[in-house]
């Protein structure tokens, strides 16, 4: 896992929980895909890859916080989001944020639980 350029940890573990910093839709080449569905898919794939570094996956996610730039993206975001999570779904908070990185339409952070 590459250390972030900013002063925060990408992932922290504490008492059986795994906390991830916010993930934005930056591709490996630094570009950002067009549209909320493609950006959501990329963000959730990247979150899954980060969780895999500690032996977890999206099925272990118990809480999700989402920041959308545009509330009009809510339905399309939900449609893509639902393709990545199975029941029981994580609890979730979704807010509209006015400012993210240029071109990014969302930022997502999660908390996962280690298996009992």
mmCIF file with all atom_site columns, C-alpha atoms in Angstrom:
data_model
loop_
_atom_site.group_PDB
_atom_site.id
_atom_site.type_symbol
_atom_site.label_atom_id
_atom_site.label_alt_id
_atom_site.label_comp_id
_atom_site.label_asym_id
_atom_site.label_entity_id
_atom_site.label_seq_id
_atom_site.pdbx_PDB_ins_code
_atom_site.Cartn_x
_atom_site.Cartn_y
_atom_site.Cartn_z
_atom_site.occupancy
_atom_site.B_iso_or_equiv
_atom_site.pdbx_formal_charge
_atom_site.auth_seq_id
_atom_site.auth_comp_id
_atom_site.auth_asym_id
_atom_site.auth_atom_id
_atom_site.pdbx_PDB_model_num
ATOM 1   C CA . UNK A 1 1   ? 0.000   0.000   0.000   1.00 0.00 ? 1   UNK A CA 1
ATOM 2   C CA . UNK A 1 2   ? 1.408   3.387   -1.001  1.00 0.00 ? 2   UNK A CA 1
ATOM 3   C CA . UNK A 1 3   ? 1.578   6.016   1.722   1.00 0.00 ? 3   UNK A CA 1
ATOM 4   C CA . UNK A 1 4   ? -0.709  8.973   1.040   1.00 0.00 ? 4   UNK A CA 1
ATOM 5   C CA . UNK A 1 5   ? 0.883   12.310  0.155   1.00 0.00 ? 5   UNK A CA 1
ATOM 6   C CA . UNK A 1 6   ? -1.296  14.040  2.766   1.00 0.00 ? 6   UNK A CA 1
ATOM 7   C CA . UNK A 1 7   ? -0.936  13.651  6.548   1.00 0.00 ? 7   UNK A CA 1
ATOM 8   C CA . UNK A 1 8   ? -3.356  10.789  7.201   1.00 0.00 ? 8   UNK A CA 1
ATOM 9   C CA . UNK A 1 9   ? -3.423  7.008   7.231   1.00 0.00 ? 9   UNK A CA 1
ATOM 10  C CA . UNK A 1 10  ? -5.174  5.171   4.417   1.00 0.00 ? 10  UNK A CA 1
ATOM 11  C CA . UNK A 1 11  ? -6.224  2.394   6.805   1.00 0.00 ? 11  UNK A CA 1
ATOM 12  C CA . UNK A 1 12  ? -6.237  1.916   10.577  1.00 0.00 ? 12  UNK A CA 1
ATOM 13  C CA . UNK A 1 13  ? -7.211  -1.129  12.617  1.00 0.00 ? 13  UNK A CA 1
ATOM 14  C CA . UNK A 1 14  ? -8.522  -0.935  16.178  1.00 0.00 ? 14  UNK A CA 1
ATOM 15  C CA . UNK A 1 15  ? -10.430 -3.414  18.345  1.00 0.00 ? 15  UNK A CA 1
ATOM 16  C CA . UNK A 1 16  ? -11.555 -5.609  15.465  1.00 0.00 ? 16  UNK A CA 1
ATOM 17  C CA . UNK A 1 17  ? -12.598 -2.697  13.257  1.00 0.00 ? 17  UNK A CA 1
ATOM 18  C CA . UNK A 1 18  ? -10.887 -1.406  10.128  1.00 0.00 ? 18  UNK A CA 1
ATOM 19  C CA . UNK A 1 19  ? -11.296 2.280   9.258   1.00 0.00 ? 19  UNK A CA 1
ATOM 20  C CA . UNK A 1 20  ? -10.507 3.600   5.784   1.00 0.00 ? 20  UNK A CA 1
ATOM 21  C CA . UNK A 1 21  ? -9.875  7.208   4.843   1.00 0.00 ? 21  UNK A CA 1
ATOM 22  C CA . UNK A 1 22  ? -12.056 8.696   2.144   1.00 0.00 ? 22  UNK A CA 1
ATOM 23  C CA . UNK A 1 23  ? -11.523 7.234   -1.325  1.00 0.00 ? 23  UNK A CA 1
ATOM 24  C CA . UNK A 1 24  ? -11.934 9.358   -4.423  1.00 0.00 ? 24  UNK A CA 1
ATOM 25  C CA . UNK A 1 25  ? -12.240 8.186   -8.048  1.00 0.00 ? 25  UNK A CA 1
ATOM 26  C CA . UNK A 1 26  ? -8.649  8.579   -9.186  1.00 0.00 ? 26  UNK A CA 1
ATOM 27  C CA . UNK A 1 27  ? -7.519  5.934   -11.674 1.00 0.00 ? 27  UNK A CA 1
ATOM 28  C CA . UNK A 1 28  ? -3.964  4.588   -11.473 1.00 0.00 ? 28  UNK A CA 1
ATOM 29  C CA . UNK A 1 29  ? -2.917  7.097   -14.143 1.00 0.00 ? 29  UNK A CA 1
ATOM 30  C CA . UNK A 1 30  ? -4.365  9.964   -12.045 1.00 0.00 ? 30  UNK A CA 1
ATOM 31  C CA . UNK A 1 31  ? -7.335  10.477  -14.340 1.00 0.00 ? 31  UNK A CA 1
ATOM 32  C CA . UNK A 1 32  ? -10.965 10.493  -13.239 1.00 0.00 ? 32  UNK A CA 1
ATOM 33  C CA . UNK A 1 33  ? -13.592 8.550   -15.224 1.00 0.00 ? 33  UNK A CA 1
ATOM 34  C CA . UNK A 1 34  ? -16.669 10.339  -16.532 1.00 0.00 ? 34  UNK A CA 1
ATOM 35  C CA . UNK A 1 35  ? -19.988 9.976   -14.754 1.00 0.00 ? 35  UNK A CA 1
ATOM 36  C CA . UNK A 1 36  ? -21.150 8.943   -11.327 1.00 0.00 ? 36  UNK A CA 1
ATOM 37  C CA . UNK A 1 37  ? -21.605 5.237   -12.151 1.00 0.00 ? 37  UNK A CA 1
ATOM 38  C CA . UNK A 1 38  ? -18.028 4.821   -13.397 1.00 0.00 ? 38  UNK A CA 1
ATOM 39  C CA . UNK A 1 39  ? -16.652 6.857   -10.504 1.00 0.00 ? 39  UNK A CA 1
ATOM 40  C CA . UNK A 1 40  ? -18.661 4.848   -7.960  1.00 0.00 ? 40  UNK A CA 1
ATOM 41  C CA . UNK A 1 41  ? -17.477 1.550   -9.445  1.00 0.00 ? 41  UNK A CA 1
ATOM 42  C CA . UNK A 1 42  ? -13.853 2.706   -9.358  1.00 0.00 ? 42  UNK A CA 1
ATOM 43  C CA . UNK A 1 43  ? -14.080 3.961   -5.765  1.00 0.00 ? 43  UNK A CA 1
ATOM 44  C CA . UNK A 1 44  ? -15.659 0.719   -4.539  1.00 0.00 ? 44  UNK A CA 1
ATOM 45  C CA . UNK A 1 45  ? -13.067 -1.393  -6.392  1.00 0.00 ? 45  UNK A CA 1
ATOM 46  C CA . UNK A 1 46  ? -10.298 0.653   -4.788  1.00 0.00 ? 46  UNK A CA 1
ATOM 47  C CA . UNK A 1 47  ? -11.898 0.268   -1.347  1.00 0.00 ? 47  UNK A CA 1
ATOM 48  C CA . UNK A 1 48  ? -12.152 -3.487  -1.926  1.00 0.00 ? 48  UNK A CA 1
ATOM 49  C CA . UNK A 1 49  ? -8.469  -3.619  -2.874  1.00 0.00 ? 49  UNK A CA 1
ATOM 50  C CA . UNK A 1 50  ? -7.457  -1.694  0.245   1.00 0.00 ? 50  UNK A CA 1
ATOM 51  C CA . UNK A 1 51  ? -9.542  -3.991  2.451   1.00 0.00 ? 51  UNK A CA 1
ATOM 52  C CA . UNK A 1 52  ? -7.947  -7.015  0.758   1.00 0.00 ? 52  UNK A CA 1
ATOM 53  C CA . UNK A 1 53  ? -4.555  -5.908  2.111   1.00 0.00 ? 53  UNK A CA 1
ATOM 54  C CA . UNK A 1 54  ? -5.820  -6.942  5.577   1.00 0.00 ? 54  UNK A CA 1
ATOM 55  C CA . UNK A 1 55  ? -7.778  -9.996  4.431   1.00 0.00 ? 55  UNK A CA 1
ATOM 56  C CA . UNK A 1 56  ? -11.195 -8.321  4.217   1.00 0.00 ? 56  UNK A CA 1
ATOM 57  C CA . UNK A 1 57  ? -13.605 -7.354  1.448   1.00 0.00 ? 57  UNK A CA 1
ATOM 58  C CA . UNK A 1 58  ? -16.753 -5.357  0.804   1.00 0.00 ? 58  UNK A CA 1
ATOM 59  C CA . UNK A 1 59  ? -18.826 -8.060  2.553   1.00 0.00 ? 59  UNK A CA 1
ATOM 60  C CA . UNK A 1 60  ? -17.053 -7.046  5.782   1.00 0.00 ? 60  UNK A CA 1
ATOM 61  C CA . UNK A 1 61  ? -18.092 -3.381  5.505   1.00 0.00 ? 61  UNK A CA 1
ATOM 62  C CA . UNK A 1 62  ? -20.529 -2.351  8.240   1.00 0.00 ? 62  UNK A CA 1
ATOM 63  C CA . UNK A 1 63  ? -20.677 1.428   7.712   1.00 0.00 ? 63  UNK A CA 1
ATOM 64  C CA . UNK A 1 64  ? -20.347 3.695   4.670   1.00 0.00 ? 64  UNK A CA 1
ATOM 65  C CA . UNK A 1 65  ? -20.203 7.499   4.476   1.00 0.00 ? 65  UNK A CA 1
ATOM 66  C CA . UNK A 1 66  ? -20.733 9.042   1.052   1.00 0.00 ? 66  UNK A CA 1
ATOM 67  C CA . UNK A 1 67  ? -20.194 12.616  -0.089  1.00 0.00 ? 67  UNK A CA 1
ATOM 68  C CA . UNK A 1 68  ? -21.795 13.444  -3.438  1.00 0.00 ? 68  UNK A CA 1
ATOM 69  C CA . UNK A 1 69  ? -21.081 16.683  -5.290  1.00 0.00 ? 69  UNK A CA 1
ATOM 70  C CA . UNK A 1 70  ? -24.544 16.732  -6.887  1.00 0.00 ? 70  UNK A CA 1
ATOM 71  C CA . UNK A 1 71  ? -27.737 15.413  -5.323  1.00 0.00 ? 71  UNK A CA 1
ATOM 72  C CA . UNK A 1 72  ? -28.998 14.665  -8.845  1.00 0.00 ? 72  UNK A CA 1
ATOM 73  C CA . UNK A 1 73  ? -26.457 11.788  -8.899  1.00 0.00 ? 73  UNK A CA 1
ATOM 74  C CA . UNK A 1 74  ? -28.178 10.012  -5.985  1.00 0.00 ? 74  UNK A CA 1
ATOM 75  C CA . UNK A 1 75  ? -30.260 7.516   -8.016  1.00 0.00 ? 75  UNK A CA 1
ATOM 76  C CA . UNK A 1 76  ? -27.425 6.565   -10.385 1.00 0.00 ? 76  UNK A CA 1
ATOM 77  C CA . UNK A 1 77  ? -25.039 6.274   -7.441  1.00 0.00 ? 77  UNK A CA 1
ATOM 78  C CA . UNK A 1 78  ? -27.475 3.965   -5.622  1.00 0.00 ? 78  UNK A CA 1
ATOM 79  C CA . UNK A 1 79  ? -27.898 1.762   -8.692  1.00 0.00 ? 79  UNK A CA 1
ATOM 80  C CA . UNK A 1 80  ? -24.127 1.230   -8.997  1.00 0.00 ? 80  UNK A CA 1
ATOM 81  C CA . UNK A 1 81  ? -23.604 0.968   -5.217  1.00 0.00 ? 81  UNK A CA 1
ATOM 82  C CA . UNK A 1 82  ? -26.177 -1.828  -4.955  1.00 0.00 ? 82  UNK A CA 1
ATOM 83  C CA . UNK A 1 83  ? -24.151 -3.938  -7.401  1.00 0.00 ? 83  UNK A CA 1
ATOM 84  C CA . UNK A 1 84  ? -21.194 -4.010  -4.978  1.00 0.00 ? 84  UNK A CA 1
ATOM 85  C CA . UNK A 1 85  ? -22.869 -4.853  -1.658  1.00 0.00 ? 85  UNK A CA 1
ATOM 86  C CA . UNK A 1 86  ? -24.937 -7.846  -0.569  1.00 0.00 ? 86  UNK A CA 1
ATOM 87  C CA . UNK A 1 87  ? -27.432 -8.181  2.264   1.00 0.00 ? 87  UNK A CA 1
ATOM 88  C CA . UNK A 1 88  ? -27.151 -7.335  5.024   1.00 0.00 ? 88  UNK A CA 1
ATOM 89  C CA . UNK A 1 89  ? -26.246 -3.961  3.598   1.00 0.00 ? 89  UNK A CA 1
ATOM 90  C CA . UNK A 1 90  ? -23.939 -1.651  5.568   1.00 0.00 ? 90  UNK A CA 1
ATOM 91  C CA . UNK A 1 91  ? -25.462 1.299   7.385   1.00 0.00 ? 91  UNK A CA 1
ATOM 92  C CA . UNK A 1 92  ? -24.908 4.435   5.358   1.00 0.00 ? 92  UNK A CA 1
ATOM 93  C CA . UNK A 1 93  ? -24.893 8.210   5.503   1.00 0.00 ? 93  UNK A CA 1
ATOM 94  C CA . UNK A 1 94  ? -25.039 10.182  2.257   1.00 0.00 ? 94  UNK A CA 1
ATOM 95  C CA . UNK A 1 95  ? -24.550 13.932  2.111   1.00 0.00 ? 95  UNK A CA 1
ATOM 96  C CA . UNK A 1 96  ? -24.150 16.464  -0.664  1.00 0.00 ? 96  UNK A CA 1
ATOM 97  C CA . UNK A 1 97  ? -20.769 18.181  -0.429  1.00 0.00 ? 97  UNK A CA 1
ATOM 98  C CA . UNK A 1 98  ? -20.064 21.270  -2.447  1.00 0.00 ? 98  UNK A CA 1
ATOM 99  C CA . UNK A 1 99  ? -16.347 20.800  -2.930  1.00 0.00 ? 99  UNK A CA 1
ATOM 100 C CA . UNK A 1 100 ? -14.202 17.786  -3.747  1.00 0.00 ? 100 UNK A CA 1
ATOM 101 C CA . UNK A 1 101 ? -11.227 17.396  -6.072  1.00 0.00 ? 101 UNK A CA 1
ATOM 102 C CA . UNK A 1 102 ? -11.893 18.853  -9.531  1.00 0.00 ? 102 UNK A CA 1
ATOM 103 C CA . UNK A 1 103 ? -13.783 16.294  -11.627 1.00 0.00 ? 103 UNK A CA 1
ATOM 104 C CA . UNK A 1 104 ? -14.587 14.005  -8.682  1.00 0.00 ? 104 UNK A CA 1
ATOM 105 C CA . UNK A 1 105 ? -18.308 13.502  -8.116  1.00 0.00 ? 105 UNK A CA 1
ATOM 106 C CA . UNK A 1 106 ? -17.987 11.577  -4.847  1.00 0.00 ? 106 UNK A CA 1
ATOM 107 C CA . UNK A 1 107 ? -15.843 10.521  -1.925  1.00 0.00 ? 107 UNK A CA 1
ATOM 108 C CA . UNK A 1 108 ? -16.578 7.363   0.069   1.00 0.00 ? 108 UNK A CA 1
ATOM 109 C CA . UNK A 1 109 ? -15.209 6.122   3.374   1.00 0.00 ? 109 UNK A CA 1
ATOM 110 C CA . UNK A 1 110 ? -15.992 2.848   5.115   1.00 0.00 ? 110 UNK A CA 1
ATOM 111 C CA . UNK A 1 111 ? -15.606 0.979   8.371   1.00 0.00 ? 111 UNK A CA 1
ATOM 112 C CA . UNK A 1 112 ? -15.249 -2.796  8.183   1.00 0.00 ? 112 UNK A CA 1
ATOM 113 C CA . UNK A 1 113 ? -15.350 -5.416  10.924  1.00 0.00 ? 113 UNK A CA 1
ATOM 114 C CA . UNK A 1 114 ? -12.975 -8.325  11.251  1.00 0.00 ? 114 UNK A CA 1
ATOM 115 C CA . UNK A 1 115 ? -14.801 -11.685 11.425  1.00 0.00 ? 115 UNK A CA 1
ATOM 116 C CA . UNK A 1 116 ? -15.584 -12.898 14.935  1.00 0.00 ? 116 UNK A CA 1
#
